[in-house]
């Protein structure tokens, strides 16, 4: 089993749709969780951290399920500008190293 | 503005040549990292450094070398031993354990 696993997609959705991505992780000792966004041929940028109680930032909601070892990202009212690859990132207990998932590609269509 | 600066943006390597990619940060972060990304793939860790004058190998360190003589700087050398160096190279830094990493805008390396 991969340490951090994501459905590569692509997820093709119309503008205004709600879309959700899941990401599973293998290490139950993982401490920190993040979602990054990466545009084509650009560097990853931090979208949001994921907290145990769940957190929301505008149209984006992140949740953590420790029992089932997955995190999720929900995007409401999708915009064309949301088209990107979304990377799930997990920090294990040892040191500062992050493990990146392979990413889920989202394409929002008019 | 605080941030991470990578240079050059594009780099071409001849056969048998070593090339060095620059990464400088003014965020006062202790930890710095180098990743490689191949087209359509995820990020793979090459080397990381948690403190000046100390660094550790990541998952794919063979054919690469680094130094960390200053807190602000973490250059990566792609040696001639790296037979398939064509990729997008990303440098990142973080404040500390459990903190998110912040990335530079990358260097694209190609073989001539």
XYZ file of C-alpha atoms in Angstrom:
222
model
C 0.000 0.000 0.000
C 1.331 3.452 -0.899
C 1.994 5.825 2.000
C -0.353 8.456 0.604
C -2.823 7.494 -2.084
C -5.114 9.593 -4.254
C -7.399 8.932 -7.194
C -5.540 10.597 -10.087
C -8.786 11.563 -11.859
C -9.371 13.637 -13.872
C -12.570 14.805 -12.263
C -14.512 16.740 -14.905
C -17.235 18.904 -13.371
C -19.385 21.812 -14.571
C -19.054 25.257 -13.065
C -21.047 25.572 -9.868
C -20.804 21.881 -9.010
C -19.655 20.477 -5.681
C -16.762 18.035 -5.881
C -14.969 16.007 -3.228
C -11.614 14.252 -3.178
C -10.422 11.661 -0.710
C -6.889 10.731 0.207
C -5.848 7.687 2.231
C -2.649 7.392 4.263
C -0.965 4.307 5.645
C 0.832 5.529 8.768
C -1.511 5.744 11.745
C 1.107 7.859 13.567
C 0.835 10.698 11.049
C 0.508 14.064 12.752
C -0.063 16.782 10.170
C -2.124 16.925 7.031
C -2.324 19.448 4.246
C -3.903 20.061 0.869
C -1.782 21.748 -1.782
C -2.815 22.999 -5.179
C -0.510 22.706 -8.195
C -1.222 24.422 -11.488
C 0.247 23.038 -14.698
C 4.039 23.534 -14.806
C 4.009 25.514 -11.554
C 5.100 24.871 -7.979
C 2.685 23.440 -5.384
C 1.014 26.052 -3.181
C -0.485 25.437 0.228
C -4.275 25.447 -0.001
C -5.113 24.596 3.578
C -4.062 22.622 6.609
C -6.392 19.880 7.826
C -7.344 19.915 11.483
C -8.845 17.100 13.525
C -12.128 18.944 13.980
C -12.402 19.780 10.287
C -11.959 23.254 8.888
C -13.402 25.503 6.245
C -11.954 28.293 4.152
C -14.563 29.915 1.946
C -15.715 27.333 -0.594
C -13.208 24.748 0.624
C -13.770 22.292 3.467
C -11.173 19.822 4.719
C -11.848 16.900 7.015
C -9.772 14.262 8.741
C -10.940 10.758 9.630
C -8.243 9.190 11.787
C -10.133 5.936 12.352
C -10.284 5.214 8.631
C -7.024 7.047 7.868
C -8.219 9.413 5.209
C -8.568 13.120 4.619
C -10.994 14.813 2.296
C -11.335 18.078 0.421
C -14.735 19.432 -0.592
C -15.031 22.270 -3.080
C -18.410 23.982 -3.365
C -19.587 26.177 -6.237
C -16.647 25.204 -8.472
C -15.037 27.950 -10.532
C -13.095 27.604 -13.765
C -10.070 28.845 -11.817
C -10.288 25.824 -9.502
C -8.962 23.657 -12.366
C -5.661 22.277 -11.073
C -4.087 19.234 -9.479
C -4.784 18.854 -5.757
C -2.060 17.198 -3.713
C -2.700 15.462 -0.424
C 0.288 15.801 1.917
C 0.993 13.966 5.148
C 3.710 14.643 7.699
C 4.836 11.528 9.485
C 6.024 11.468 13.039
C 9.721 11.348 12.112
C 11.182 14.742 11.361
C 9.888 17.427 9.064
C 9.456 15.281 6.019
C 6.246 15.405 4.084
C 4.936 12.606 1.901
C 3.043 13.763 -1.154
C 0.249 11.921 -2.847
C 0.337 11.700 -6.625
C -2.419 14.308 -6.917
C -5.977 14.447 -8.187
C -6.612 16.464 -11.313
C -9.723 18.627 -11.398
C -11.096 20.179 -14.562
C -13.983 22.605 -14.200
C -15.861 23.192 -17.464
C -18.106 26.121 -18.445
C 9.005 40.141 0.219
C 9.839 36.928 2.025
C 10.099 33.842 -0.065
C 12.128 31.167 -1.768
C 14.087 31.946 -4.901
C 15.264 29.259 -7.290
C 17.563 29.868 -10.208
C 17.878 29.415 -13.054
C 14.324 28.842 -14.243
C 15.571 26.679 -17.151
C 18.851 24.767 -17.349
C 20.423 22.561 -19.981
C 23.037 19.958 -19.204
C 25.523 18.387 -21.551
C 26.537 14.748 -21.226
C 29.101 14.249 -18.469
C 28.557 17.680 -16.987
C 27.704 18.594 -13.407
C 25.212 21.413 -12.930
C 24.176 23.283 -9.792
C 20.694 24.556 -9.010
C 20.403 27.452 -6.612
C 17.864 27.796 -3.787
C 17.793 30.768 -1.425
C 15.216 31.611 1.241
C 14.721 34.655 3.441
C 11.953 33.173 5.566
C 14.367 32.280 8.388
C 13.304 28.644 8.046
C 15.552 25.978 9.553
C 14.540 23.122 7.249
C 15.048 22.980 3.476
C 14.258 20.302 0.906
C 14.824 19.323 -2.706
C 12.222 17.427 -4.736
C 12.114 16.081 -8.232
C 8.899 15.915 -10.261
C 8.609 14.031 -13.536
C 5.764 14.802 -15.977
C 2.409 13.617 -14.642
C 4.015 12.285 -11.473
C 4.142 13.238 -7.817
C 7.039 14.793 -5.910
C 9.965 12.665 -4.827
C 12.357 13.761 -2.094
C 16.023 14.026 -3.092
C 17.718 15.564 -0.032
C 16.697 17.526 3.020
C 18.418 19.573 5.685
C 17.033 20.388 9.098
C 19.933 22.566 10.244
C 23.031 24.264 8.876
C 25.931 21.918 8.070
C 23.707 18.849 8.199
C 21.654 17.081 5.539
C 20.136 13.664 4.868
C 19.367 11.619 1.791
C 15.807 11.324 0.649
C 14.275 8.598 -1.488
C 16.227 9.284 -4.698
C 19.587 10.811 -3.665
C 21.790 8.836 -6.065
C 23.439 11.099 -8.619
C 22.796 14.260 -6.593
C 24.725 16.195 -3.952
C 23.912 19.139 -1.686
C 25.519 21.487 0.815
C 24.099 23.616 3.615
C 26.780 26.100 4.643
C 24.316 28.900 5.347
C 20.807 28.845 6.721
C 19.504 30.736 3.694
C 21.024 28.564 0.994
C 20.666 24.912 -0.073
C 22.181 24.344 -3.546
C 21.653 21.061 -5.384
C 24.264 19.628 -7.755
C 23.094 17.195 -10.409
C 26.162 15.115 -11.177
C 27.066 13.202 -14.334
C 26.180 10.030 -12.405
C 22.497 10.979 -12.666
C 21.690 9.366 -16.007
C 18.148 10.654 -16.359
C 18.178 14.203 -14.950
C 15.442 15.712 -17.109
C 12.763 16.841 -14.641
C 11.227 19.741 -12.742
C 13.230 20.448 -9.568
C 11.529 22.087 -6.604
C 13.116 23.541 -3.490
C 11.066 24.033 -0.329
C 11.530 25.228 3.230
C 9.610 24.951 6.467
C 9.700 26.491 9.910
C 9.767 23.220 11.790
C 8.240 19.917 12.543
C 4.613 19.486 11.489
C 4.673 22.817 9.640
C 3.759 23.067 5.965
C 6.476 23.518 3.365
C 6.687 26.511 1.054
C 8.055 26.077 -2.439
C 10.156 28.057 -4.858
C 8.928 28.286 -8.439
C 11.211 25.522 -9.652
C 13.974 24.824 -12.168
C 13.376 22.806 -15.351
C 16.446 20.777 -16.265
C 16.886 19.208 -19.685
C 19.639 17.264 -21.446
C 21.269 18.764 -24.531
